[in-house]
Amino acid sequence: MGEALAFTVSREELQALGTLAPAPLGSISPFRVPRGETVPALDPGLPPRLGLLGPSGELTVAARHALQVLGGARSYARVYVTEASQTFEQTVFFDPEGGVPVGVTNTLQGLRVEDPAPLPALLEGIRQLTGETPVKSSAFKALCAPEEALALAAALDLERRRRLASMASLAEAPAVPLTPALLARTVRETPLSTQWLTFAVRSIYRDRFALDEAKAAAAAESLSRGSHFKPVPGGFALSEPAEALAALSLVFERILHVEAGRALSDGQVVYVGFSCLQAGVQDLLYVERTPEGLHFEALSSASALELTRHLLAHPEALDSLAAAVEAEKAAAGAREPATMVIASENLPVLRLRGEAGVLEGQTLVLGDGAVIGRQAGVSVVLDDARVSRRHAEVRRSVDGRWTLSDLGSSNGTFVNDQRISVPTPLGPEDRIRVAETILKVLP
C-alpha cells in the first residue's frame, strides 16, 4: 500500500468510525462498543476532516485498509514501557489478509491511529528508553526448582540489601554467610514489594512452596552444585556471577512488558508475553516460569529489544498458538472455563474467579492493574448495561498490595457487600461485585 494515513481521535470518535468498517467487527477490534451501549453517532464532518475521503467523497484506499484491519483483526501485539516519570503504550493490529499492520497509540491528545503501524519508530522509542547494547555486565543464568528459586531470590535480595545499606551509611556493611535459617527467614519475612525478587518468586508460585530450614539446606547444596552458591565458613555465599547480578539490580527503574493476543473462533482471546525488569543503563533481569522450573537470566538491552522485535514481526506464531488451543478444545469435547490472562507470569499477579454474572466460570489473571467497565478497550469488559463505561480499577501499589477503586460509577463497586468510596485493599477470599458480576480473589 503506497498511501499512508495518520490521525488522532477520541475513543468515542474511533468507535463511531467503526460504522464505516466494511466487515463485522472482531472480538479484539478497538471499534467495539459493549452490548447495551449505543454506538456513538458519526459526525459527518469527521471523515473529511481526518482526510479519510477522496475528491468524490469516497473512502481513500488508505482509509479502507485501516478500517478493515481495525475492524477485522484477529491478532495484536501491545507494548508497555513503564518507569517513574512516564508510561508508553502502543497496540499493533495485524492485517488478517497479511498486509501491513495498523497502530493505535495512547497519547495525551487521544488515540493516534497510524497506517502502516510505525514499527521502526516504536522499536526506536523502546531503544531510546532501554538502550541497545549487546554488553551485559553479568553472565548469570539459572534454571531452578521452586525451592531453589526461593533460596536464590532470598540470597540475591540479601546481597542487594547489604549493598544498599553500605551506600546509605557510607560504610561497607559486613557480608553474612548464607545459612538455611537465614534463607528461610528471608523468604518468610520479605516485604510485599515488587522491588524484592523473593516476593516476585513467591507470587509466581502463589506461595504453594514453603522454604523451611531443611528445604533451604537442600536448596543451598543444589545451588552450590550448580555453581550459583559457593561454600564459605559458616554457610554459603553467592557465586561471582550471581553477586554481580545483585550488584547491578539494586533498584529496578523500568519495566518492559510485551504481550500479544489472538482471538479464537468463539471470541475468546489467548495471550502470550514477557517482561524484563531493568536496573541501570544496560542490564535487565528476565524471569520466566517454564515447565522445567524458574528461569533467571541477565539479559542485555539488545537481547530484550530483539525479543520485542521478533514478537512484532511474527504474528503467524499467534496463529499457531490459537490452532493449538482450538485443537485442545476439540479434543476435550467440551468448552473449558476460560482463563483471561492480562499479565505476564514473570511478575506478581492477582487471580480472580468469576462466581456470577457475565464472567461466571472464568479466571482472570491481572498484572500491574486493570480497568473494569463497559467501554471497549478497557482491560476487563463487562457487557452489562448496569456497568459504567469505566467502572472500577484494580491496581498494585509500590509495596505489592492490591487495591480496588470505584471510578465514579453510577451503581457503585462493592467489596464483601460493602460499597467502597476509597481505594480498598484486597485479600484472598474477598469478593468484588460490579452490577451482577461477582469476582472472588483467589489465594
PDB file of N, CA, C and O in Angstrom, residues 383-410:
ATOM      1  N   ASP A 383     -20.089  -6.816  29.693  1.00  0.00           N
ATOM      2  CA  ASP A 383     -21.147  -6.482  28.743  1.00  0.00           C
ATOM      3  C   ASP A 383     -22.483  -6.429  29.487  1.00  0.00           C
ATOM      4  O   ASP A 383     -23.320  -7.319  29.377  1.00  0.00           O
ATOM      5  N   ASP A 384     -22.688  -5.369  30.273  1.00  0.00           N
ATOM      6  CA  ASP A 384     -23.840  -5.245  31.151  1.00  0.00           C
ATOM      7  C   ASP A 384     -24.205  -3.763  31.222  1.00  0.00           C
ATOM      8  O   ASP A 384     -23.362  -2.931  31.575  1.00  0.00           O
ATOM      9  N   ALA A 385     -25.469  -3.429  30.914  1.00  0.00           N
ATOM     10  CA  ALA A 385     -25.886  -2.033  30.860  1.00  0.00           C
ATOM     11  C   ALA A 385     -25.788  -1.344  32.221  1.00  0.00           C
ATOM     12  O   ALA A 385     -25.738  -0.109  32.286  1.00  0.00           O
ATOM     13  N   ARG A 386     -25.761  -2.110  33.315  1.00  0.00           N
ATOM     14  CA  ARG A 386     -25.661  -1.500  34.643  1.00  0.00           C
ATOM     15  C   ARG A 386     -24.230  -1.158  35.034  1.00  0.00           C
ATOM     16  O   ARG A 386     -23.990  -0.566  36.088  1.00  0.00           O
ATOM     17  N   VAL A 387     -23.285  -1.528  34.190  1.00  0.00           N
ATOM     18  CA  VAL A 387     -21.879  -1.232  34.434  1.00  0.00           C
ATOM     19  C   VAL A 387     -21.515   0.067  33.722  1.00  0.00           C
ATOM     20  O   VAL A 387     -21.870   0.269  32.562  1.00  0.00           O
ATOM     21  N   SER A 388     -20.813   0.947  34.400  1.00  0.00           N
ATOM     22  CA  SER A 388     -20.380   2.207  33.801  1.00  0.00           C
ATOM     23  C   SER A 388     -19.270   1.945  32.790  1.00  0.00           C
ATOM     24  O   SER A 388     -18.612   0.895  32.805  1.00  0.00           O
ATOM     25  N   ARG A 389     -19.055   2.937  31.932  1.00  0.00           N
ATOM     26  CA  ARG A 389     -18.054   2.761  30.872  1.00  0.00           C
ATOM     27  C   ARG A 389     -16.677   2.456  31.476  1.00  0.00           C
ATOM     28  O   ARG A 389     -15.975   1.566  31.023  1.00  0.00           O
ATOM     29  N   ARG A 390     -16.263   3.228  32.452  1.00  0.00           N
ATOM     30  CA  ARG A 390     -15.049   2.952  33.230  1.00  0.00           C
ATOM     31  C   ARG A 390     -15.504   2.881  34.692  1.00  0.00           C
ATOM     32  O   ARG A 390     -15.638   3.894  35.355  1.00  0.00           O
ATOM     33  N   HIS A 391     -15.757   1.679  35.160  1.00  0.00           N
ATOM     34  CA  HIS A 391     -16.484   1.475  36.404  1.00  0.00           C
ATOM     35  C   HIS A 391     -15.556   1.413  37.622  1.00  0.00           C
ATOM     36  O   HIS A 391     -15.796   2.080  38.632  1.00  0.00           O
ATOM     37  N   ALA A 392     -14.523   0.589  37.555  1.00  0.00           N
ATOM     38  CA  ALA A 392     -13.641   0.371  38.703  1.00  0.00           C
ATOM     39  C   ALA A 392     -12.249   0.037  38.197  1.00  0.00           C
ATOM     40  O   ALA A 392     -12.056  -0.300  37.025  1.00  0.00           O
ATOM     41  N   GLU A 393     -11.293   0.126  39.097  1.00  0.00           N
ATOM     42  CA  GLU A 393      -9.910  -0.152  38.716  1.00  0.00           C
ATOM     43  C   GLU A 393      -9.211  -0.940  39.815  1.00  0.00           C
ATOM     44  O   GLU A 393      -9.306  -0.605  40.997  1.00  0.00           O
ATOM     45  N   VAL A 394      -8.516  -1.993  39.400  1.00  0.00           N
ATOM     46  CA  VAL A 394      -7.663  -2.770  40.298  1.00  0.00           C
ATOM     47  C   VAL A 394      -6.226  -2.333  40.042  1.00  0.00           C
ATOM     48  O   VAL A 394      -5.783  -2.280  38.896  1.00  0.00           O
ATOM     49  N   ARG A 395      -5.511  -2.021  41.120  1.00  0.00           N
ATOM     50  CA  ARG A 395      -4.133  -1.578  40.965  1.00  0.00           C
ATOM     51  C   ARG A 395      -3.250  -2.261  42.009  1.00  0.00           C
ATOM     52  O   ARG A 395      -3.700  -2.605  43.102  1.00  0.00           O
ATOM     53  N   ARG A 396      -1.961  -2.409  41.631  1.00  0.00           N
ATOM     54  CA  ARG A 396      -0.965  -2.901  42.571  1.00  0.00           C
ATOM     55  C   ARG A 396      -0.111  -1.724  42.998  1.00  0.00           C
ATOM     56  O   ARG A 396       0.455  -1.021  42.155  1.00  0.00           O
ATOM     57  N   SER A 397      -0.017  -1.482  44.297  1.00  0.00           N
ATOM     58  CA  SER A 397       0.760  -0.354  44.807  1.00  0.00           C
ATOM     59  C   SER A 397       2.240  -0.707  44.816  1.00  0.00           C
ATOM     60  O   SER A 397       2.633  -1.846  44.561  1.00  0.00           O
ATOM     61  N   VAL A 398       3.063   0.286  45.127  1.00  0.00           N
ATOM     62  CA  VAL A 398       4.506   0.077  45.095  1.00  0.00           C
ATOM     63  C   VAL A 398       4.961  -0.950  46.116  1.00  0.00           C
ATOM     64  O   VAL A 398       6.026  -1.558  45.964  1.00  0.00           O
ATOM     65  N   ASP A 399       4.174  -1.155  47.170  1.00  0.00           N
ATOM     66  CA  ASP A 399       4.557  -2.153  48.180  1.00  0.00           C
ATOM     67  C   ASP A 399       3.996  -3.533  47.870  1.00  0.00           C
ATOM     68  O   ASP A 399       4.091  -4.448  48.687  1.00  0.00           O
ATOM     69  N   GLY A 400       3.417  -3.706  46.670  1.00  0.00           N
ATOM     70  CA  GLY A 400       2.933  -5.013  46.246  1.00  0.00           C
ATOM     71  C   GLY A 400       1.518  -5.340  46.648  1.00  0.00           C
ATOM     72  O   GLY A 400       1.021  -6.414  46.317  1.00  0.00           O
ATOM     73  N   ARG A 401       0.832  -4.438  47.355  1.00  0.00           N
ATOM     74  CA  ARG A 401      -0.537  -4.718  47.790  1.00  0.00           C
ATOM     75  C   ARG A 401      -1.517  -4.352  46.683  1.00  0.00           C
ATOM     76  O   ARG A 401      -1.308  -3.399  45.934  1.00  0.00           O
ATOM     77  N   TRP A 402      -2.615  -5.108  46.608  1.00  0.00           N
ATOM     78  CA  TRP A 402      -3.643  -4.876  45.603  1.00  0.00           C
ATOM     79  C   TRP A 402      -4.791  -4.073  46.212  1.00  0.00           C
ATOM     80  O   TRP A 402      -5.223  -4.351  47.327  1.00  0.00           O
ATOM     81  N   THR A 403      -5.276  -3.091  45.460  1.00  0.00           N
ATOM     82  CA  THR A 403      -6.409  -2.283  45.909  1.00  0.00           C
ATOM     83  C   THR A 403      -7.433  -2.175  44.792  1.00  0.00           C
ATOM     84  O   THR A 403      -7.110  -2.294  43.604  1.00  0.00           O
ATOM     85  N   LEU A 404      -8.678  -1.929  45.185  1.00  0.00           N
ATOM     86  CA  LEU A 404      -9.789  -1.724  44.247  1.00  0.00           C
ATOM     87  C   LEU A 404     -10.358  -0.330  44.481  1.00  0.00           C
ATOM     88  O   LEU A 404     -10.611   0.064  45.623  1.00  0.00           O
ATOM     89  N   SER A 405     -10.568   0.427  43.395  1.00  0.00           N
ATOM     90  CA  SER A 405     -11.133   1.771  43.485  1.00  0.00           C
ATOM     91  C   SER A 405     -12.350   1.878  42.577  1.00  0.00           C
ATOM     92  O   SER A 405     -12.358   1.318  41.469  1.00  0.00           O
ATOM     93  N   ASP A 406     -13.365   2.580  43.039  1.00  0.00           N
ATOM     94  CA  ASP A 406     -14.501   2.922  42.189  1.00  0.00           C
ATOM     95  C   ASP A 406     -14.145   4.167  41.395  1.00  0.00           C
ATOM     96  O   ASP A 406     -13.546   5.105  41.924  1.00  0.00           O
ATOM     97  N   LEU A 407     -14.492   4.197  40.109  1.00  0.00           N
ATOM     98  CA  LEU A 407     -14.141   5.315  39.238  1.00  0.00           C
ATOM     99  C   LEU A 407     -15.331   6.243  39.013  1.00  0.00           C
ATOM    100  O   LEU A 407     -15.526   6.762  37.912  1.00  0.00           O
ATOM    101  N   GLY A 408     -16.131   6.456  40.067  1.00  0.00           N
ATOM    102  CA  GLY A 408     -17.287   7.333  39.931  1.00  0.00           C
ATOM    103  C   GLY A 408     -18.437   6.675  39.209  1.00  0.00           C
ATOM    104  O   GLY A 408     -19.212   7.339  38.505  1.00  0.00           O
ATOM    105  N   SER A 409     -18.600   5.369  39.381  1.00  0.00           N
ATOM    106  CA  SER A 409     -19.641   4.625  38.679  1.00  0.00           C
ATOM    107  C   SER A 409     -21.033   5.032  39.186  1.00  0.00           C
ATOM    108  O   SER A 409     -21.181   5.544  40.300  1.00  0.00           O
ATOM    109  N   SER A 410     -22.039   4.770  38.352  1.00  0.00           N
ATOM    110  CA  SER A 410     -23.415   5.106  38.723  1.00  0.00           C
ATOM    111  C   SER A 410     -23.972   4.154  39.769  1.00  0.00           C
ATOM    112  O   SER A 410     -24.692   4.565  40.691  1.00  0.00           O
TER     113      SER A 410
END
